Coordinates of C-alpha atoms and ligand atoms in Angstrom, one line a residue:
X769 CA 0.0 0.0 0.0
X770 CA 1.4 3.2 -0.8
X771 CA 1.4 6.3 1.4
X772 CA -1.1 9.2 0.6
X773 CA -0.3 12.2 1.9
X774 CA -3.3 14.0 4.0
X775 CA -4.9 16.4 1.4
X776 CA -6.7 19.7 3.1
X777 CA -10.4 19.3 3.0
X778 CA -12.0 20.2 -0.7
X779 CA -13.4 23.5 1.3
X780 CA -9.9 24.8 1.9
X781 CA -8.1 23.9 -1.3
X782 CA -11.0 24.3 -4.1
X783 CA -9.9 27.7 -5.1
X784 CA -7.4 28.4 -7.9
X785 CA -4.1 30.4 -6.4
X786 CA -4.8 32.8 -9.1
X787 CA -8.4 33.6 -7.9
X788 CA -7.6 33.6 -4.1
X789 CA -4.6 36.3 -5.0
X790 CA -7.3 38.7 -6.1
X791 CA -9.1 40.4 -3.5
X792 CA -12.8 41.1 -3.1
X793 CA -13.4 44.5 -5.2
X794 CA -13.3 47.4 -3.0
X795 CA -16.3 48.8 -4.2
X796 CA -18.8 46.4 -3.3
X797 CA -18.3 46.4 0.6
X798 CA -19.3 50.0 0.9
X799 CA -22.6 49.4 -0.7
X800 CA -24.0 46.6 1.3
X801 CA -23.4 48.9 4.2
X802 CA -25.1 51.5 2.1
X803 CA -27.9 49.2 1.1
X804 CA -28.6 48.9 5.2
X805 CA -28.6 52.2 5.7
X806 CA -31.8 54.7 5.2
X807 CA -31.5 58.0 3.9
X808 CA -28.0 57.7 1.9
X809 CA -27.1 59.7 -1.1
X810 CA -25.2 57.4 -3.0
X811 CA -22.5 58.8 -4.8
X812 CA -20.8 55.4 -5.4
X813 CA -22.1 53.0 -8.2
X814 CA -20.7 54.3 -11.5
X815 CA -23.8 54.2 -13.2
X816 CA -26.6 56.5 -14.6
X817 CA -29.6 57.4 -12.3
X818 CA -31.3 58.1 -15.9
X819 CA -33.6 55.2 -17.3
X820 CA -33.0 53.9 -20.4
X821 CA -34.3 56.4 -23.3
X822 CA -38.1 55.1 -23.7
X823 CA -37.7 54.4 -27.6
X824 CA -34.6 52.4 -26.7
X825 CA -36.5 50.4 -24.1
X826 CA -39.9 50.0 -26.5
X827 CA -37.0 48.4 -29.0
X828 CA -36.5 45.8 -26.4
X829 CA -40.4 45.4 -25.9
X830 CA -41.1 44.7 -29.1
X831 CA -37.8 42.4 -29.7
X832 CA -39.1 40.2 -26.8
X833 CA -42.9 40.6 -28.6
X834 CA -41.7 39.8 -32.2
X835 CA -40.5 36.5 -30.0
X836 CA -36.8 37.1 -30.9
X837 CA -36.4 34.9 -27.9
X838 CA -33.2 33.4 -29.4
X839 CA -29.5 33.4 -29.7
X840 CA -27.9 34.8 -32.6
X841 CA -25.1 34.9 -34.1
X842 CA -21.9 34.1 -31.6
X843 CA -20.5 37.3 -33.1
X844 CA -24.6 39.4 -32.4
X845 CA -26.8 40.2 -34.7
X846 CA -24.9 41.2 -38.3
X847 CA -27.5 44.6 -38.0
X848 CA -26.3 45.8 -34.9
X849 CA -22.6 45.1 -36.4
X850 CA -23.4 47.4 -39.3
X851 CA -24.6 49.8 -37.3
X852 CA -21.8 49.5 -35.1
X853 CA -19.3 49.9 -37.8
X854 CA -20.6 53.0 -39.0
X855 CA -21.2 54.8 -35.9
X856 CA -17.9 54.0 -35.2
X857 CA -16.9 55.0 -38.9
X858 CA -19.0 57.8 -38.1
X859 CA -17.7 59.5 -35.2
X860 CA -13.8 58.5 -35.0
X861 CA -13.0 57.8 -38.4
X862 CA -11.5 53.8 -37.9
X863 CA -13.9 51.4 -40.2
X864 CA -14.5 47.5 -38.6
X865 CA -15.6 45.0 -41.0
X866 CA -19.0 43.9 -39.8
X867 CA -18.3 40.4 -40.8
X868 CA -15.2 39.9 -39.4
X869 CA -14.1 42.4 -37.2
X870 CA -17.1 42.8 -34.7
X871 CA -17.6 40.9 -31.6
X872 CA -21.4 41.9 -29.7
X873 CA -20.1 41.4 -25.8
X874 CA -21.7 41.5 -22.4
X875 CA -20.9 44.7 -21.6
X876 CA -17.6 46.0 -22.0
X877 CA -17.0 44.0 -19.2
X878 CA -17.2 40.7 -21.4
X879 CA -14.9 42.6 -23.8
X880 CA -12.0 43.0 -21.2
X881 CA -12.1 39.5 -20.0
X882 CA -12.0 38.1 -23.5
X883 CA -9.2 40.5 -24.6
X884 CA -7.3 38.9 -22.0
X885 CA -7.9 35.6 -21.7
X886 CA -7.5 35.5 -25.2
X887 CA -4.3 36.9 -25.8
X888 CA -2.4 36.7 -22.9
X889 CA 0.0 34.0 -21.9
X890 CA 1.3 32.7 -18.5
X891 CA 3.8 35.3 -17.2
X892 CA 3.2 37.9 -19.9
X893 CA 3.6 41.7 -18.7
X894 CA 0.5 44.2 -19.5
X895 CA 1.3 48.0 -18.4
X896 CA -1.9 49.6 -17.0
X897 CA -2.1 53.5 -15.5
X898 CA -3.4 53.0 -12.0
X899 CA -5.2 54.7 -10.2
X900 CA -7.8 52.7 -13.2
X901 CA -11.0 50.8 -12.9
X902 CA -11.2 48.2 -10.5
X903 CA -11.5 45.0 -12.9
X904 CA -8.8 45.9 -15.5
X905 CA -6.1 43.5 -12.4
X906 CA -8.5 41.1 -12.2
X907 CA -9.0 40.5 -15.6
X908 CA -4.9 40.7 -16.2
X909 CA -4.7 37.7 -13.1
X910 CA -7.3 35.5 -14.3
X911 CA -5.8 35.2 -18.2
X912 CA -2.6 34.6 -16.2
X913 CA -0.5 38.0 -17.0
X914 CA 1.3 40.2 -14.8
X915 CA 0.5 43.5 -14.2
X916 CA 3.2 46.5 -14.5
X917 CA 1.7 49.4 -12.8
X918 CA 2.3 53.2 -13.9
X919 CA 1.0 55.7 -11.5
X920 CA -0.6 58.8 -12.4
X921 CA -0.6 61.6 -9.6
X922 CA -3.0 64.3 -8.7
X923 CA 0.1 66.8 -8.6
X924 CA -0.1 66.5 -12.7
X925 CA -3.3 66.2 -13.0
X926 CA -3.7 62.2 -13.2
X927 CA -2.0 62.5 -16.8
X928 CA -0.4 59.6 -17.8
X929 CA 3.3 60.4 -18.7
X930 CA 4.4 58.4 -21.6
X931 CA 8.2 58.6 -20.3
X932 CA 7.0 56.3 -17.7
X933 CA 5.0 54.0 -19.8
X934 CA 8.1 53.3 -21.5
X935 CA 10.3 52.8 -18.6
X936 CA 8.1 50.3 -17.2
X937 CA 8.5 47.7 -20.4
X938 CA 10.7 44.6 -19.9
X939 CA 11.3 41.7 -22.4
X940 CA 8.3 40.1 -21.2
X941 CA 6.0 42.8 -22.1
X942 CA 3.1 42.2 -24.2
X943 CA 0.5 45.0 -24.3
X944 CA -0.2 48.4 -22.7
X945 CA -3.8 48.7 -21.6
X946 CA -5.4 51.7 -21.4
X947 CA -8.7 53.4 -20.2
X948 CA -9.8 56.6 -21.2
X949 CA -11.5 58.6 -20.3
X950 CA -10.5 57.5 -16.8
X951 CA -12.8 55.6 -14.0
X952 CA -12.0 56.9 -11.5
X953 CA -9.9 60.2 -11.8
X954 CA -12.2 61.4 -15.1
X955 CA -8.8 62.5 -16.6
X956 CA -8.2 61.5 -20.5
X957 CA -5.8 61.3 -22.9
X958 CA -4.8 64.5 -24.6
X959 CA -4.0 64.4 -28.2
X960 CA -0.1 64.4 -27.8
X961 CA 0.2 61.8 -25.0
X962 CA -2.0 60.0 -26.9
X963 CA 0.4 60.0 -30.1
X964 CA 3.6 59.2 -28.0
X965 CA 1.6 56.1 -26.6
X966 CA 1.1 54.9 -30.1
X967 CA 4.4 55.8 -31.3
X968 CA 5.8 53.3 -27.9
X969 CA 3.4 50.5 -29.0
X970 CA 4.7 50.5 -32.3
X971 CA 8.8 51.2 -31.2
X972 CA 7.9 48.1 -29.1
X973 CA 5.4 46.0 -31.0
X974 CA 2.6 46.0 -28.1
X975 CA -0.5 45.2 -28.4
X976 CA -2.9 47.6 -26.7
X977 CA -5.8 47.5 -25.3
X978 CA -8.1 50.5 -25.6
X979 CA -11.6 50.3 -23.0
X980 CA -13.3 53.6 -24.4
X981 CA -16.7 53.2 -22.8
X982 CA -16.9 56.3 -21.4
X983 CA -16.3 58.3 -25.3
X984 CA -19.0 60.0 -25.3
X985 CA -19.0 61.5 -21.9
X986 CA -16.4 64.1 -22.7
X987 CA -16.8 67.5 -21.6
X988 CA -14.9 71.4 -22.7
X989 CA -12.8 71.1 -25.7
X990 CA -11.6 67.2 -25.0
X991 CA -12.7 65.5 -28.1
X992 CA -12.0 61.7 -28.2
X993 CA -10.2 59.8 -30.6
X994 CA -10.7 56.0 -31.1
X995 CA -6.9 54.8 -30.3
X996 CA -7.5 52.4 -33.1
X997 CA -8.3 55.2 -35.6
X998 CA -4.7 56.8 -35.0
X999 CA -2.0 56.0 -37.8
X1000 CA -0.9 52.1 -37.6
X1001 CA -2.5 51.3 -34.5
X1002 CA -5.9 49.6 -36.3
X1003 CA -3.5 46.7 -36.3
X1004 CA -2.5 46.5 -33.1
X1005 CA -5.2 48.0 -31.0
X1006 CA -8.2 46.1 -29.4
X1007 CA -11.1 48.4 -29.3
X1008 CA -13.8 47.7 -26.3
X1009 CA -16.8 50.0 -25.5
X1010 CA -20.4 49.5 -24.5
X1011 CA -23.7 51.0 -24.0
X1012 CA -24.3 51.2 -20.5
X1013 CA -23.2 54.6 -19.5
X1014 CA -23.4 56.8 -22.7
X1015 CA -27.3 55.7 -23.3
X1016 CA -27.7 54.5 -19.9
X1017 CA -28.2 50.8 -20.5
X1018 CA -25.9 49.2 -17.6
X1019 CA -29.0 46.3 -17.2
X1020 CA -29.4 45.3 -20.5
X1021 CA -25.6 44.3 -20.2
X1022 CA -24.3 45.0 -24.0
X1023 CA -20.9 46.1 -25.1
X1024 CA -18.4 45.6 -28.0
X1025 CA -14.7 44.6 -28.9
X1026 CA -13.3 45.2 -32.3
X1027 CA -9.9 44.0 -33.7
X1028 CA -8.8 43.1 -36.7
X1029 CA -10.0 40.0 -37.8
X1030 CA -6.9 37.0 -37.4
X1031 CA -7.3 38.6 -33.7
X1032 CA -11.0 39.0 -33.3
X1033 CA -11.5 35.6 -34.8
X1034 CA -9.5 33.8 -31.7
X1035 CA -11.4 35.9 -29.0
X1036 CA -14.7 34.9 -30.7
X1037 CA -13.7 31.3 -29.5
X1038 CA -13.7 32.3 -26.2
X1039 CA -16.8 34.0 -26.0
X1040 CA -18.9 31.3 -27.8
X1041 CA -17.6 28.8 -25.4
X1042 CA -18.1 30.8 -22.8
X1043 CA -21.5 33.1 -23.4
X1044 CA -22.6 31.9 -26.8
X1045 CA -24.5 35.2 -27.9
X1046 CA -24.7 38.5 -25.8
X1047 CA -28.7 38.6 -24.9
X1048 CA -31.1 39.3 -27.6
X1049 CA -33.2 41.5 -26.6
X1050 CA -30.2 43.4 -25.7
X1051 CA -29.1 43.8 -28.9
X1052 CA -32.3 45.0 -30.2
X1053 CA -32.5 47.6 -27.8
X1054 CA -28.7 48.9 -28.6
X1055 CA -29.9 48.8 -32.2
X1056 CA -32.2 51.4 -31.7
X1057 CA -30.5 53.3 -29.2
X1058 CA -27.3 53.5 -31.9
X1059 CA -30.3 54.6 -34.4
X1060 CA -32.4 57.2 -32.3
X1061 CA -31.1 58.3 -29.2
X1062 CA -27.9 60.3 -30.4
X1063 CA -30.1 63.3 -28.7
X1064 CA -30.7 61.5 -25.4
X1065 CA -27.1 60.9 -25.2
X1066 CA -26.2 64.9 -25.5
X1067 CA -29.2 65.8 -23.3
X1068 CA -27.7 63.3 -20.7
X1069 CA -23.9 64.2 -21.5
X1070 CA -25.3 68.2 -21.2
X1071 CA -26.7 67.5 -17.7
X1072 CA -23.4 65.0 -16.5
X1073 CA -21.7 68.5 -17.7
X1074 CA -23.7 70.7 -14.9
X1075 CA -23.3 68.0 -12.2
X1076 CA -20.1 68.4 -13.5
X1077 CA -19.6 71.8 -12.4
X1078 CA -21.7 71.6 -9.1
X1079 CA -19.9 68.9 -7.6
X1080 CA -16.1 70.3 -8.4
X1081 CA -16.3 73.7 -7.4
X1082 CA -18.4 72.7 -4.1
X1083 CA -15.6 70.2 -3.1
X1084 CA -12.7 72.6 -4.0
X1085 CA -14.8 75.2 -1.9
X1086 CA -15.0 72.9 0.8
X1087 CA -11.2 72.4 1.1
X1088 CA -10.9 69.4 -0.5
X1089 CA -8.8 69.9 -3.8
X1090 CA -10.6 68.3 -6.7
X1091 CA -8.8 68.3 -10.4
X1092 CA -11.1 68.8 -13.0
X1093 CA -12.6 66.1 -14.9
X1094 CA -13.0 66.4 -18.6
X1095 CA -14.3 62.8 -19.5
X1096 CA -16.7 59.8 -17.7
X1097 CA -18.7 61.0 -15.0
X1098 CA -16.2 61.0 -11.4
X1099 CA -14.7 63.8 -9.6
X1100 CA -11.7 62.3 -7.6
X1101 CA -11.4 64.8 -4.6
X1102 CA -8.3 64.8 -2.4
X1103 CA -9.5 64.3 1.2
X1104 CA -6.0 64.0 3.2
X1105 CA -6.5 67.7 4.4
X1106 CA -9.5 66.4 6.7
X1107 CA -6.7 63.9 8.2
X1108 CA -8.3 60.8 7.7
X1109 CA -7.1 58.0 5.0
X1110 CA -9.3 57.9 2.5
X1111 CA -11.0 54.2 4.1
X1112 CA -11.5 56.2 7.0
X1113 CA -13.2 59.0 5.0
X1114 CA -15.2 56.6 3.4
X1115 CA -16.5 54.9 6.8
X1116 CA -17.2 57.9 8.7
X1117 CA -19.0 59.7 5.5
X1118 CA -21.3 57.5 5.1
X1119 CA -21.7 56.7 9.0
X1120 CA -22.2 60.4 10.4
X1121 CA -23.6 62.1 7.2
X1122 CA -25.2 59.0 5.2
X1123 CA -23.2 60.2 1.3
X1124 CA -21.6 57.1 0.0
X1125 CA -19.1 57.1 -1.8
X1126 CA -15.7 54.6 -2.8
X1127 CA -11.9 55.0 -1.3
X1128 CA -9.3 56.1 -4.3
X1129 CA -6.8 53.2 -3.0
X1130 CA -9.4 50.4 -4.4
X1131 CA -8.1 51.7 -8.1
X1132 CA -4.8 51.5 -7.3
X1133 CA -1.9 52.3 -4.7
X1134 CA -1.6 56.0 -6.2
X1135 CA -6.0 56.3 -5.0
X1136 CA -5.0 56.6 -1.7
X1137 CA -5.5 60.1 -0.1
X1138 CA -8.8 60.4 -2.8
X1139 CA -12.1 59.4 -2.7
X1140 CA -14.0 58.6 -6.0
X1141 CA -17.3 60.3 -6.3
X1142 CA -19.9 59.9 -9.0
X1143 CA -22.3 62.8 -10.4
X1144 CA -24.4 60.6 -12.1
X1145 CA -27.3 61.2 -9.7
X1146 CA -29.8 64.3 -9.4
X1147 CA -28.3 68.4 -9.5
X1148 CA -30.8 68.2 -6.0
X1149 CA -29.1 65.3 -4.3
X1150 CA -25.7 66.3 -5.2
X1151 CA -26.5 70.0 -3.4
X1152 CA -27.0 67.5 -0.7
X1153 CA -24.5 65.8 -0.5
X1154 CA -22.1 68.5 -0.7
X1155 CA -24.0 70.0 2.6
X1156 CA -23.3 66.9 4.5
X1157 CA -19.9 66.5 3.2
X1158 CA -19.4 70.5 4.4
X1159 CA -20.8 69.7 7.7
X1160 CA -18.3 66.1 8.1
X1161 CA -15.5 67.7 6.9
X1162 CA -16.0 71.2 9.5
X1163 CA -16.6 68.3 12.1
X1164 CA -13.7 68.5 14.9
X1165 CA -12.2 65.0 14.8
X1166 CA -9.6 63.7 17.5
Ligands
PLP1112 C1 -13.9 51.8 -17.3 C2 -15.0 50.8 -17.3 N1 -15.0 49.8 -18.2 C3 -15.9 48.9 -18.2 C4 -17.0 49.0 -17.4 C5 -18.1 47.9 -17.5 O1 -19.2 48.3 -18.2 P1 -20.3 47.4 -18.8 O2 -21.5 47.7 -18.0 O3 -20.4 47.7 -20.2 O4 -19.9 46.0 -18.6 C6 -17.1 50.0 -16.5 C7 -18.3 50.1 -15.5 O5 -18.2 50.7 -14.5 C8 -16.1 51.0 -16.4 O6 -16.2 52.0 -15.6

C-alpha cells in the first residue's frame, strides 16, 4: 500500500491560487453597508440614475414581442454590427468589418475579459495606468498575465506620462492597456500623449488594449479619438466599449470589442464557449439606441456636464482639492486635508452624514489620499450631499 499524503479538505483547497490572490473589489463592501442604511445619497455605483431612453426600451419590448427569444449569431446580430461599424466609422473615423471584425459582448466588461484571456499568456507583462478601474487586475490575473503598474498623480493632474510607460517595459512585455476617459480620476488622454503612446506601441510591437466606454462622456474642448483610428495602430489596437453609460443601459448588459479580424477571430472562441451570444433582446435595444437616441445621449452628457460643475467647485470650496474632470462621470477629490485616509473617510461619510461614496486606494496604490465620487445622480441630491460632506468635513475629529 502506498502512502497518501493527507490532502486539506476540498473547502480549503477548491480555489485556484490565481483567484484567491485577487481580493474582493473594493467597491462592493461600501454598498451593502449603504444598502442597510436609510436615507443615503449614493455617490458610489458608477452608473446612470437616468432610465433607459423610452424608444430604446420600446425596442427591447417589441424584440421580446416579435418572439426574438433566441441566440444569434456568436458574433450578435450582423445589424447591430453594421450599425456598429458606421457609428464608429462615423464619429472617429477607424472602419471594422462587420463580418469579421465585430464581436457583440456583455458589456464592456465581457470585452475586457476576453481580450485577456485571449491573448495573454502565462507570465506575460501588460502595463496599465493606476489609479484605473477596479476590474482591469483582475482581468490581467485570471488570463494569467502580470501587471506593471504606472502611477498617475493628482500633482499633474492624473496624466499619464508616456516617459513612464516606456520605462516600465521589460522583455516580457506584451500590451499596454489603457482606459480613457478615466474611472476613476475622469482625466483623458490629450491628443499628444496619446500620439507618443502609439508611437511606444509600435517602437515596441505592443499590443494595446483601448476600454473607451466612457467616449461620449467628454466634456470642454476634450474630443476623443478611437486609439485604433490613429495611424498604424488599427493593427494592433483592441477596441472595447459599451452602451451602459453613454445611453444609460448598464442592465441590458451590451458592449463591444473590435480587432482586426486574425485577432477578433480567436477571441470569438472564447466567447462562444463561454456566453454563446450577448442577450437578444439586448441587442435589439442597442440597435435602436445606436439609431435614435444620439439626442438622449447629449441631453444626458449636457446635464453630466452641470453635475459636472456643481460637484467640483463645491468640493474645491469645501477644502478638498478636486482636479477637474474632462471625461466619464467621477470627480476624484483629495480628502488628506480632513486627516483621515481615504478608508477612514469613506467609513465615517457614510456613517455620520449617510453620502456614500468609494476609497481612491481600491483603483490602485496611487488612489490613496482620494475618494472617487460619481455625479451621475440628481443636481438636487448632489446639493446634498455636498452640505453633508461640508458639515463632516468642519466636524472637529480627534
Ligand atoms: C472603465 C469601465 N470599463 C468597463 C465597465 C463595465 O461596463 P459594462 O456595463 O459595459 O460591462 C465599467 C463600468 O463601470 C467601467 O467603468
Amino acid at each position: 500500500m502506498t502512502d497518501v499524503a493527507p490532502r486539506l479538505p476540498l473547502a480549503a483547497r477548491a480555489l485556484s491560487t490565481r483567484v484567491l490572490s485577487v481580493p474582493p473589489s473594493g467597491i462592493r463592501r461600501f454598498f451593502d453597508i449603504a444598502a442597510s442604511m436609510e436615507d443615503v445619497i449614493s455617490l458610489g455605483v458608477g452608473e446612470p440614475d437616468f432610465a433607459t431612453p423610452p424608444q430604446v426600451i420600446e425596442a427591447g419590448i417589441a424584440s421580446l414581442r416579435a418572439e426574438r427569444t433566441h441566440y444569434t449569431s456568436n458574433y450578435g446580430t450582423l445589424e447591430l454590427r453594421r450599425a456598429l461599424a458606421d457609428h464608429l466609422e462615423r464619429r472617429y473615423g477607424v472602419r471594422y468589418d462587420p463580418a469579421t471584425e465585430i464581436l457583440v459582448t456583455v458589456g464592456a466588461s465581457e470585452a475586457v475579459d476576453l481580450a485577456l484571456r485571449a491573448t495573454i499568456d502565462p507570465g506575460d507583462e501588460v502595463i496599465l495606468h493606476e489609479p484605473s478601474y477596479v476590474a482591469y487586475v483582475p482581468a490581467v490575473v485570471f488570463a494569467g498575465g502580470v501587471v506593471r503598474h504606472v502611477a498617475t498623480r493628482f500633482e499633474d493632474d492624473f496624466a499619464l506620462d508616456p516617459a513612464a510607460v516606456e520605462a516600465a517595459i521589460t522583455p516580457r512585455t506584451k500590451a499596454l492597456f489603457v482606459g480613457y476617459p478615466c474611472n476613476p480620476t475622469g482625466a483623458v488622454l490629450p491628443a499628444a500623449v496619446q500620439d507618443e503612446l502609439a508611437a511606444i506601441a509600435d517602437r515596441h510591437d505592443l499590443l494595446v488594449y483601448s476600454d473607451e466606454i466612457y467616449d461620449r462622456l467628454a466634456y470642454g474642448d476634450y474630443r476623443h479619438r478611437a486609439m485604433s483610428a490613429l495611424p498604424g495602430m488599427r493593427e494592433r489596437t483592441i477596441l472595447m466599449g459599451g452602451f451602459s453609460k453613454a445611453y444609460a443601459m448598464t442592465g441590458w448588459r451590451v458592449g463591444y470589442l473590435c480587432a482586426p479580424a486574425s485577432i477578433l477571430e480567436g477571441i470569438v472562441k472564447v466567447h462562444q464557449y463561454a456566453i454563446m451570444s450577448a442577450p437578444t433582446t439586448a441587442q435589439d435595444a442597442a440597435l435602436a439606441a445606436i439609431a435614435t437616441a444620439e439626442a438622449d445621449v447629449e441631453a444626458m452628457r449636457a446635464e453630466y456636464d452641470r453635475r459636472r460643475r456643481l460637484l467640483v467647485d463645491g468640493l474645491n470650496a469645501l477644502g478638498l482639492a478636486t482636479f477637474e474632470p474632462r471625461g466619464a462621470f467621477y470627480a476624484f477629490p483629495r480628502i488628506t486635508a480632513t486627516g483621515l485616509d481615504d478608508e477612514a473617510f469613506v467609513e465615517r461619510l457614510l456613517a455620520e452624514e449617510h453620502v456614500a461614496a468609494v476609497p481612491g486606494s481600491a483603483f490602485g496604490p496611487s488612489g490613496a489620499g482620494h475618494v472617487r465620487m460619481c455625479y451621475a445622480t440628481s443636481h438636487a441630491k448632489l446639493e446634498e450631499a455636498l452640505e453633508r460632506i461640508g458639515r463632516f468635513v468642519a466636524r472637529p475629529r480627534r
